[in-house]
Short mmCIF file of C-alpha atoms in Angstrom, two decimals:
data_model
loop_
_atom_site.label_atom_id
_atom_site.label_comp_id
_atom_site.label_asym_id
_atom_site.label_seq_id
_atom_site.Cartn_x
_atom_site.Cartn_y
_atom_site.Cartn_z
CA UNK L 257 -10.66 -13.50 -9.10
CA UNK L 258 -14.17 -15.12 -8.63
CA UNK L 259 -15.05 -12.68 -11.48
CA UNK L 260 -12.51 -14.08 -13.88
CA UNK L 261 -13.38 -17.50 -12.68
CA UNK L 262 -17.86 -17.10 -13.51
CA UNK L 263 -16.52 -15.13 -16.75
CA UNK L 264 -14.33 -18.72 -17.42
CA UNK L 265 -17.37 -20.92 -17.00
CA UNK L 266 -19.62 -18.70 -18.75
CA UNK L 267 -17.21 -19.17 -21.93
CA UNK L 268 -17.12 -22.88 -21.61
CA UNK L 269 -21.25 -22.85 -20.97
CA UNK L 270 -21.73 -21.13 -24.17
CA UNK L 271 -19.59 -22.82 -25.90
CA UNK L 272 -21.53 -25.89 -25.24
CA UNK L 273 -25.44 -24.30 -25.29
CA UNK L 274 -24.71 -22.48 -28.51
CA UNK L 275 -24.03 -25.78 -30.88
CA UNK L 276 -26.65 -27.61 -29.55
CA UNK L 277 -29.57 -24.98 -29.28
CA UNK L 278 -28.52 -23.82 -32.90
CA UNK L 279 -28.46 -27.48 -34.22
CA UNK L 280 -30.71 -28.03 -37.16
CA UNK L 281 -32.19 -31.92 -38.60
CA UNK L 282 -28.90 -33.30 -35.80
CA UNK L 283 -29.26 -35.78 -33.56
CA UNK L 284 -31.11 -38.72 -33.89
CA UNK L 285 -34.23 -37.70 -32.10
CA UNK L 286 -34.52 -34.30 -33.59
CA UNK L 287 -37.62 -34.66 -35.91
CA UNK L 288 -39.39 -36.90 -33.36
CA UNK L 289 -39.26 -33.87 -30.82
CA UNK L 290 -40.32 -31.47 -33.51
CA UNK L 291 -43.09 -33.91 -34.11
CA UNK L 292 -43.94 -33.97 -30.77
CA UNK L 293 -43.92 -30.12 -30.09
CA UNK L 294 -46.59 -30.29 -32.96
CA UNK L 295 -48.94 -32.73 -31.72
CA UNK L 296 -48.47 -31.70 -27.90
CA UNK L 297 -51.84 -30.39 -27.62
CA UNK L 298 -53.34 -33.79 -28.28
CA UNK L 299 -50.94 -35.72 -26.26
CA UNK L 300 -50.80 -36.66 -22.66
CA UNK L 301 -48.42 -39.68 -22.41
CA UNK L 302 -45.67 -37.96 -22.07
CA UNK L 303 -43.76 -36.83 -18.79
CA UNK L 304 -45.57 -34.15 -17.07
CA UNK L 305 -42.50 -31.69 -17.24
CA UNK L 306 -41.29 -31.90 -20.83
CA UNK L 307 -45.27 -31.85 -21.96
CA UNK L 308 -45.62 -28.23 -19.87
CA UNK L 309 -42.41 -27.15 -21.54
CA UNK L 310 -43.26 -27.47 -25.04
CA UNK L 311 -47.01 -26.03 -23.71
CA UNK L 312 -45.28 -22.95 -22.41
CA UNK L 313 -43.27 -22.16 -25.63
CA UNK L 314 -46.54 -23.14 -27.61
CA UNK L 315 -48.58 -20.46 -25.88
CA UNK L 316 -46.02 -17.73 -26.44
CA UNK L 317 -46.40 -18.44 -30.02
CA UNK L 318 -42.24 -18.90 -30.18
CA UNK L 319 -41.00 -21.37 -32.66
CA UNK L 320 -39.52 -24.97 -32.10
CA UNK L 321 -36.10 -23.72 -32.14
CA UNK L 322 -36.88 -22.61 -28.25
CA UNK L 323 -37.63 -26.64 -27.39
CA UNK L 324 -33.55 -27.44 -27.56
CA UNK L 325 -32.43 -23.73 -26.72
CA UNK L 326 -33.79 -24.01 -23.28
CA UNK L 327 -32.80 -27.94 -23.13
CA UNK L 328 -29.51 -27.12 -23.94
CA UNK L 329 -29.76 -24.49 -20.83
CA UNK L 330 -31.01 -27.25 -18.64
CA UNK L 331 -28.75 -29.96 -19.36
CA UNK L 332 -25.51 -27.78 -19.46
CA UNK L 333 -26.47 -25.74 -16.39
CA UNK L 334 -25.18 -27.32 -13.39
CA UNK L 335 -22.16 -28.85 -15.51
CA UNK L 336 -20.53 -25.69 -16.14
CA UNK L 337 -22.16 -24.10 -12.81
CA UNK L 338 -22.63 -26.69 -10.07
CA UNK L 339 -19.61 -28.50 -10.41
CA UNK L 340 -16.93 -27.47 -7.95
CA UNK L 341 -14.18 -25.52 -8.40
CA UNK L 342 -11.52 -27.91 -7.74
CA UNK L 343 -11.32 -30.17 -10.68
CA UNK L 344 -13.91 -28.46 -12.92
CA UNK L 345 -11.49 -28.42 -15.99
CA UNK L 346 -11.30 -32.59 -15.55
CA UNK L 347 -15.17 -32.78 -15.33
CA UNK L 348 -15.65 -30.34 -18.67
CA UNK L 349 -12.77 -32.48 -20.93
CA UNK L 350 -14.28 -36.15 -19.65
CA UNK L 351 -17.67 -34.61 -19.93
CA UNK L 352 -16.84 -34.33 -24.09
CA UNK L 353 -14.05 -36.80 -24.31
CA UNK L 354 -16.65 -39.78 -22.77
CA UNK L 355 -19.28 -38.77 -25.82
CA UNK L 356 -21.74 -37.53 -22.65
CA UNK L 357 -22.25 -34.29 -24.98
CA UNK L 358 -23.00 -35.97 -28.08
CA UNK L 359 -25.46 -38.11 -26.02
CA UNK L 360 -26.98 -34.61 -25.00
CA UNK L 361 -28.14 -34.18 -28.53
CA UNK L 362 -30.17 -37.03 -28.60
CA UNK L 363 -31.82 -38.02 -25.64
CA UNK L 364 -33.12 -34.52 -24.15
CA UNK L 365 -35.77 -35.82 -21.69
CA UNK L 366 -33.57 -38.11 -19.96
CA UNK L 367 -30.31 -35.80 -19.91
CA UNK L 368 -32.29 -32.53 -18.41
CA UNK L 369 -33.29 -35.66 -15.75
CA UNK L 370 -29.83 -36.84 -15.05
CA UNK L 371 -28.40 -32.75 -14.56
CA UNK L 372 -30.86 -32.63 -12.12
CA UNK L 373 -29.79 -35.36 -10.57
CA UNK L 374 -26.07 -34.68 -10.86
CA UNK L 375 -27.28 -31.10 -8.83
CA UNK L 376 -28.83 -33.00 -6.36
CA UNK L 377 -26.15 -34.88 -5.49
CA UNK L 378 -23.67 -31.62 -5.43
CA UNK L 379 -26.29 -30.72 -2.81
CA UNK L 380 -26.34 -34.07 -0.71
CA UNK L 381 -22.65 -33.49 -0.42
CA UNK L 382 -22.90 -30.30 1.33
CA UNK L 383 -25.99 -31.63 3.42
CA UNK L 384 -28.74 -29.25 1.52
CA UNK L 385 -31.04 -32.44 1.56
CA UNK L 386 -34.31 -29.83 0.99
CA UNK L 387 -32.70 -28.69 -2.93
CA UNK L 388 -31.57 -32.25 -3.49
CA UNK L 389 -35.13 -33.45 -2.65
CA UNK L 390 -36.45 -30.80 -5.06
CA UNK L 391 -33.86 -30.77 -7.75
CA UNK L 392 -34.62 -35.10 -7.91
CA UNK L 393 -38.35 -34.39 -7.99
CA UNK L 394 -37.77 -31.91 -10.70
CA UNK L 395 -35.69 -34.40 -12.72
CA UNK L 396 -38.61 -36.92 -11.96
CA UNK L 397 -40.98 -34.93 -14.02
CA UNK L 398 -38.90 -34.66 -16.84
CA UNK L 399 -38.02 -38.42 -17.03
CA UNK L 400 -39.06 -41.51 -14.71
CA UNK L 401 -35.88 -43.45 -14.75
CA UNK L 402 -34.97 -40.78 -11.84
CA UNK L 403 -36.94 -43.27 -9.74
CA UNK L 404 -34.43 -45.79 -10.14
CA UNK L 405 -31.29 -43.34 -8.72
CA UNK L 406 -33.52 -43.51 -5.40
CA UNK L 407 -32.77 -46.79 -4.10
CA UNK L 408 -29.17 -46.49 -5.26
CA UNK L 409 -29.12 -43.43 -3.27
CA UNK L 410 -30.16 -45.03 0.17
CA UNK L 411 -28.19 -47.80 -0.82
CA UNK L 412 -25.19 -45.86 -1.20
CA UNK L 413 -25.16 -43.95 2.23
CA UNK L 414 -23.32 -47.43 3.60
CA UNK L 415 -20.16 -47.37 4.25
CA UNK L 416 -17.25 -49.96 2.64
CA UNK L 417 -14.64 -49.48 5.49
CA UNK L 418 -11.61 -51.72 4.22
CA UNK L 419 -9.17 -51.36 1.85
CA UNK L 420 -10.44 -53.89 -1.04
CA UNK L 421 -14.00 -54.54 -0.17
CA UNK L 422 -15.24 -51.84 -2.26
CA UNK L 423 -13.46 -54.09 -4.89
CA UNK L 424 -15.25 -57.07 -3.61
CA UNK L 425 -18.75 -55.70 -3.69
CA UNK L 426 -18.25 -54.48 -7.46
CA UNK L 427 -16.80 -58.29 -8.55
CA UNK L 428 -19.89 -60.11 -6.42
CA UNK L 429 -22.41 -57.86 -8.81
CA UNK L 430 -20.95 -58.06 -11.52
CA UNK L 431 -21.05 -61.71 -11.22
CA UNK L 432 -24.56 -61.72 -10.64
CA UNK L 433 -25.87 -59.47 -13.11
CA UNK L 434 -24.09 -62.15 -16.05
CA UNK L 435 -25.96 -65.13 -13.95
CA UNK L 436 -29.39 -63.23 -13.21
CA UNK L 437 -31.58 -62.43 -16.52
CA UNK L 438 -31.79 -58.54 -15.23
CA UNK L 439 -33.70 -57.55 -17.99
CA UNK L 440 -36.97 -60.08 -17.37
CA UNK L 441 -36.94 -58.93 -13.89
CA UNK L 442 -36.88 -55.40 -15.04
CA UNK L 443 -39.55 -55.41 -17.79
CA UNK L 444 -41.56 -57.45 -15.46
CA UNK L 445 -41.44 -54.80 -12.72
CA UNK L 446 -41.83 -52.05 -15.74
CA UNK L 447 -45.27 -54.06 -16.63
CA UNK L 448 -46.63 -54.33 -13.37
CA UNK L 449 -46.38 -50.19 -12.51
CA UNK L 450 -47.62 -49.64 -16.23
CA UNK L 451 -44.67 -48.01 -17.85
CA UNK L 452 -44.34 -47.97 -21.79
CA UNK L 453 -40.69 -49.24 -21.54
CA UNK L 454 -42.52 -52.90 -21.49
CA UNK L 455 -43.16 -52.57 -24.73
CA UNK L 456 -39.94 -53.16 -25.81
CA UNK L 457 -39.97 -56.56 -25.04
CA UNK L 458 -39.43 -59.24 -27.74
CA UNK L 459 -37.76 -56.68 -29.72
CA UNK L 460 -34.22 -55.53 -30.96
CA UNK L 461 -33.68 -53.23 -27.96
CA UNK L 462 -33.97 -56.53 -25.79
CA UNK L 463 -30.68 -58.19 -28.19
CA UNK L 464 -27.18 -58.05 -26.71
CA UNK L 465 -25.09 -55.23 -27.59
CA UNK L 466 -22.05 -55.64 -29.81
CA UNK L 467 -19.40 -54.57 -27.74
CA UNK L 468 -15.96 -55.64 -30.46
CA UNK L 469 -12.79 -55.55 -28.82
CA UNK L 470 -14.51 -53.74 -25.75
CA UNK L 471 -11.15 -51.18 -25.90
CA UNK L 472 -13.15 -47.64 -25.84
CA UNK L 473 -15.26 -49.06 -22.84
CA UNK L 474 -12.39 -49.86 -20.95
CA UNK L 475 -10.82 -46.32 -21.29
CA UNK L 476 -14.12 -44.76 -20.39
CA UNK L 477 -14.33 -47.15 -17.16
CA UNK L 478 -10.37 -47.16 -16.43
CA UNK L 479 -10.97 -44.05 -14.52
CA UNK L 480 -13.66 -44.69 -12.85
CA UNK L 481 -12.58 -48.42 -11.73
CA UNK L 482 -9.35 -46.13 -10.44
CA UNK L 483 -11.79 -44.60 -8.21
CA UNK L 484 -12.78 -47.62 -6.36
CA UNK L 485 -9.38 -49.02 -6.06
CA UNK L 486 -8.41 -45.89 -4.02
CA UNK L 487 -11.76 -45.67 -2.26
CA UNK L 488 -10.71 -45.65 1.39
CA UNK L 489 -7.96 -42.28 0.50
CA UNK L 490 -10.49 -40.67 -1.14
CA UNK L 491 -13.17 -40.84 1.39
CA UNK L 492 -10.08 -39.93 4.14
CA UNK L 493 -9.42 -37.37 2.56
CA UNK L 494 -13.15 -36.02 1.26
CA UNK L 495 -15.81 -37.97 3.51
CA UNK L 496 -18.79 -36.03 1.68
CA UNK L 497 -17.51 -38.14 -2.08
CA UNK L 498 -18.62 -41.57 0.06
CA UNK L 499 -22.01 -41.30 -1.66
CA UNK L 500 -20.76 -40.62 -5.19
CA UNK L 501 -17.69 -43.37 -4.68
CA UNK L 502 -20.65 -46.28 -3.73
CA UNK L 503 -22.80 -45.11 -6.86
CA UNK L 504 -19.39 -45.66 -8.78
CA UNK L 505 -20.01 -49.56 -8.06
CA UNK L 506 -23.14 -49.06 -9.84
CA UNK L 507 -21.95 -47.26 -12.62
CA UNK L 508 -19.97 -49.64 -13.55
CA UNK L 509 -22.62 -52.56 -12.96
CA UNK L 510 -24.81 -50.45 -15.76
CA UNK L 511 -22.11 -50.67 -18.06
CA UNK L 512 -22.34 -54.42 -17.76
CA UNK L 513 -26.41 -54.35 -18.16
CA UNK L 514 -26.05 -52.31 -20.96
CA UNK L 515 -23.64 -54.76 -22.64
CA UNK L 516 -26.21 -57.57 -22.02
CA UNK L 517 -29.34 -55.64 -23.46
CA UNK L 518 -29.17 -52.42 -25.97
CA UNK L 519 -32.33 -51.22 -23.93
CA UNK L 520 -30.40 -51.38 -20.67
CA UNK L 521 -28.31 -48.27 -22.04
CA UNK L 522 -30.82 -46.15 -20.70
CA UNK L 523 -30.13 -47.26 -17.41
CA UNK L 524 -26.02 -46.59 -17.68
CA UNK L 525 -27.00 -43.12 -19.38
CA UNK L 526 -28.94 -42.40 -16.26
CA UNK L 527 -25.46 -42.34 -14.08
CA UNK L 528 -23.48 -40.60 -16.18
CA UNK L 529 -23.22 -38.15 -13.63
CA UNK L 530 -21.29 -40.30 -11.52
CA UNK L 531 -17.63 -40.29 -13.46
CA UNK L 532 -18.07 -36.23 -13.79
CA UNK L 533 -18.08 -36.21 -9.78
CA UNK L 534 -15.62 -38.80 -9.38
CA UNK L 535 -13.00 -38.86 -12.28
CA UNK L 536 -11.30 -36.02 -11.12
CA UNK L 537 -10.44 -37.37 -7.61
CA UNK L 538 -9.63 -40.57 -8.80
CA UNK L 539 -6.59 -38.66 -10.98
CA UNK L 540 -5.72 -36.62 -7.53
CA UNK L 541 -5.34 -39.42 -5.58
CA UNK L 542 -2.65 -41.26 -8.13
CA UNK L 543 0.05 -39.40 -5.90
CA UNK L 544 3.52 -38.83 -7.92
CA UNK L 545 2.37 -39.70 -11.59
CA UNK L 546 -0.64 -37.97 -11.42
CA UNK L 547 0.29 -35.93 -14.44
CA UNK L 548 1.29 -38.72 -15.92
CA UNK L 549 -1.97 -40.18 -15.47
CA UNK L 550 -4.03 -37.52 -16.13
CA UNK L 551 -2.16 -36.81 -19.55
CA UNK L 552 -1.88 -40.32 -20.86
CA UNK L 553 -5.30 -41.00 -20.09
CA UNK L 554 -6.95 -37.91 -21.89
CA UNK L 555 -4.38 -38.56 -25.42
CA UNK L 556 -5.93 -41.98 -25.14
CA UNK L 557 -9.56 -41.13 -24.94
CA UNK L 558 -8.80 -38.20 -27.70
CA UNK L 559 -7.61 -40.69 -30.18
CA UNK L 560 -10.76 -42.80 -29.12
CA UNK L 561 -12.67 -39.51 -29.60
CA UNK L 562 -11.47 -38.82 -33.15
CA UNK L 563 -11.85 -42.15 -34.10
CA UNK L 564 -15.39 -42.05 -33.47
CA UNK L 565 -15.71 -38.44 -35.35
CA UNK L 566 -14.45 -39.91 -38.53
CA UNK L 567 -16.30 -43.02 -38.70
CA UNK L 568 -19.44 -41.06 -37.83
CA UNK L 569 -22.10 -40.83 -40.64
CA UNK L 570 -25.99 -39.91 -41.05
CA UNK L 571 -26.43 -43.38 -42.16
CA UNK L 572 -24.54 -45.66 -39.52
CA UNK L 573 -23.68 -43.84 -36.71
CA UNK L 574 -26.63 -43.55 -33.97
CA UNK L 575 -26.19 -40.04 -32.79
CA UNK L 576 -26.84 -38.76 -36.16
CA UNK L 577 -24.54 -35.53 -34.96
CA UNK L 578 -22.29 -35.41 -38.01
CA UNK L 579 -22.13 -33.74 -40.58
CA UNK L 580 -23.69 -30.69 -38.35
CA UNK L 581 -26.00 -28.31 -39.64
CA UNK L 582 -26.94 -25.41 -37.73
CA UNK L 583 -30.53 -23.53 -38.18
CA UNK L 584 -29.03 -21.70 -40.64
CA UNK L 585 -29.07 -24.45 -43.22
CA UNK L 586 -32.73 -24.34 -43.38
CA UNK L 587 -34.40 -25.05 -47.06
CA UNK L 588 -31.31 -26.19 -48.03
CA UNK L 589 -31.07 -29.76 -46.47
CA UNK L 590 -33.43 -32.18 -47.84
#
């Protein structure tokens, strides 16, 4: 019943608000957002909607706990609410399985940007252009990178008719982004509108990323490079995923930025939205050995998954997520 079915995703949205607004000293950025909560009456560089957040729980005397209790609501919102019916329980595994939630713990301003913008497109699809227009200014204020989804968005509205040149397009880019220095153009344009992200030039952010034997990116793109390859039956089938399918191609063009430049990771983090909307189709439209598919694929990515759990320490690992400590451990952690 549709009962049943808001009861379901109120389990699974608790069950991913509660860790996360009860963490305590996790996640990489966690004391620089307590330091900034602090400070926040003497600072004003600093996106307009995060500053009035912190501002709001400030006034109402409440403690910093609040700042990643009502993050947590943001970000995990329109996962576990927006995101249709149909292959919701896809979306939810990939959404953990991909490391998308550990990346929740860290980067808060950018994530509550990129829900927004994952809501926006739910909207395009059923042509509510008035929310998605407010839901993408909303993620604006929260974080600028939103700016750069624009573009892609008008960009994406054109139409690959043909079986492989969705295919095409993707190789062409890819190819250009490993000839083109991206990142000069990028910091250039960053300089000129007067964004702090220039700073980062000339240091380790601008240094390639060590990739190794490139095996867990290829499981988290296998999916998603599925996707294009059976572009025109998806769009037959679901016209309103054309828009999603063409931001695919430049999903998968950040992933090869972000291999070039640590600091381009930002940039793939900002589409993460894309495999969540898309993943789920791509398994549909493997006719016969779907299920096979769809199983071998998510035992793959769960040995990936626990690989990366038991590697993971406060010293070496960058999320800083494990060992977890909950607010509970307070005055015992040093």
């Amino acid at each position: 019943t549709e009962k049943l079915r808001l009861g379901a995703r109120c389990v699974v949205f608790l069950a991913l608000v509660l860790p996360a607004a009860l963490r305590y000293e996790t996640g990489t950025d966690y004391g620089n957002y307590v330091n900034l909560f602090i400070k926040m009456n003497n600072t004003t560089d600093i996106e307009i909607g995060w500053r009035y957040l912190n501002l709001l729980i400030k006034n109402y005397g409440l403690s910093v706990q609040w700042i990643f209790f009502i993050t947590a609501v943001l970000i995990y919102y329109p996962i576990c609410f927006v995101v249709e019916r149909k292959h919701f329980c896809i979306t939810i595994i990939l959404y953990i399985l991909f490391g998308f939630y550990f990346k929740s713990y860290n980067t808060l301003r950018q994530l509550i940007a990129v829900s927004f913008v994952l809501w926006a497109i739910a909207n395009v699809e059923k042509k509510k252009y008035v929310q998605s227009i407010v839901l993408l200014f909303l993620g604006y204020l929260f974080h600028i990178s939103v700016l750069f989804v624009l573009p892609c968005l008008l960009i994406s509205k054109i139409s690959l008719k043909g079986r492989f040149l969705p295919f095409v397009v993707l190789s062409l880019g890819i190819v250009l982004i490993l000839k083109v220095n991206v990142l000069e153009i990028a910091l250039e344009f960053l300089t000129l509108v007067g964004h702090d992200f220039a700073r980062f030039a000339g240091t380790w952010y601008t240094d390639k990323m060590e990739i190794g034997t490139g095996l867990g990116i290829f499981l988290r793109l296998a999916l998603v490079i599925l996707a294009c390859l059976v572009y025109k039956k998806i769009v037959h089938k679901y016209p309103q995923k054309k828009i999603v399918l063409n931001l695919t191609i430049i999903y998968i063009w950040t992933y090869f930025l972000a291999a070039q430049f640590i600091i381009l990771g930002r940039l793939r983090d900002l589409f993460t939205f894309v495999p969540l909307l898309v993943c789920g189709y791509a398994v549909e439209m493997s006719g016969k050995y779907k299920q096979i598919v769809k199983v071998g694929y998510f035992v793959l990515l769960l040995v990936l998954f626990e690989y990366d759990i038991v590697r993971q320490t406060r010293d070496t690992f960058s999320n800083s997520i494990y060992p977890y400590y909950s607010i509970f451990y307070q005055g015992v952690i040093q």
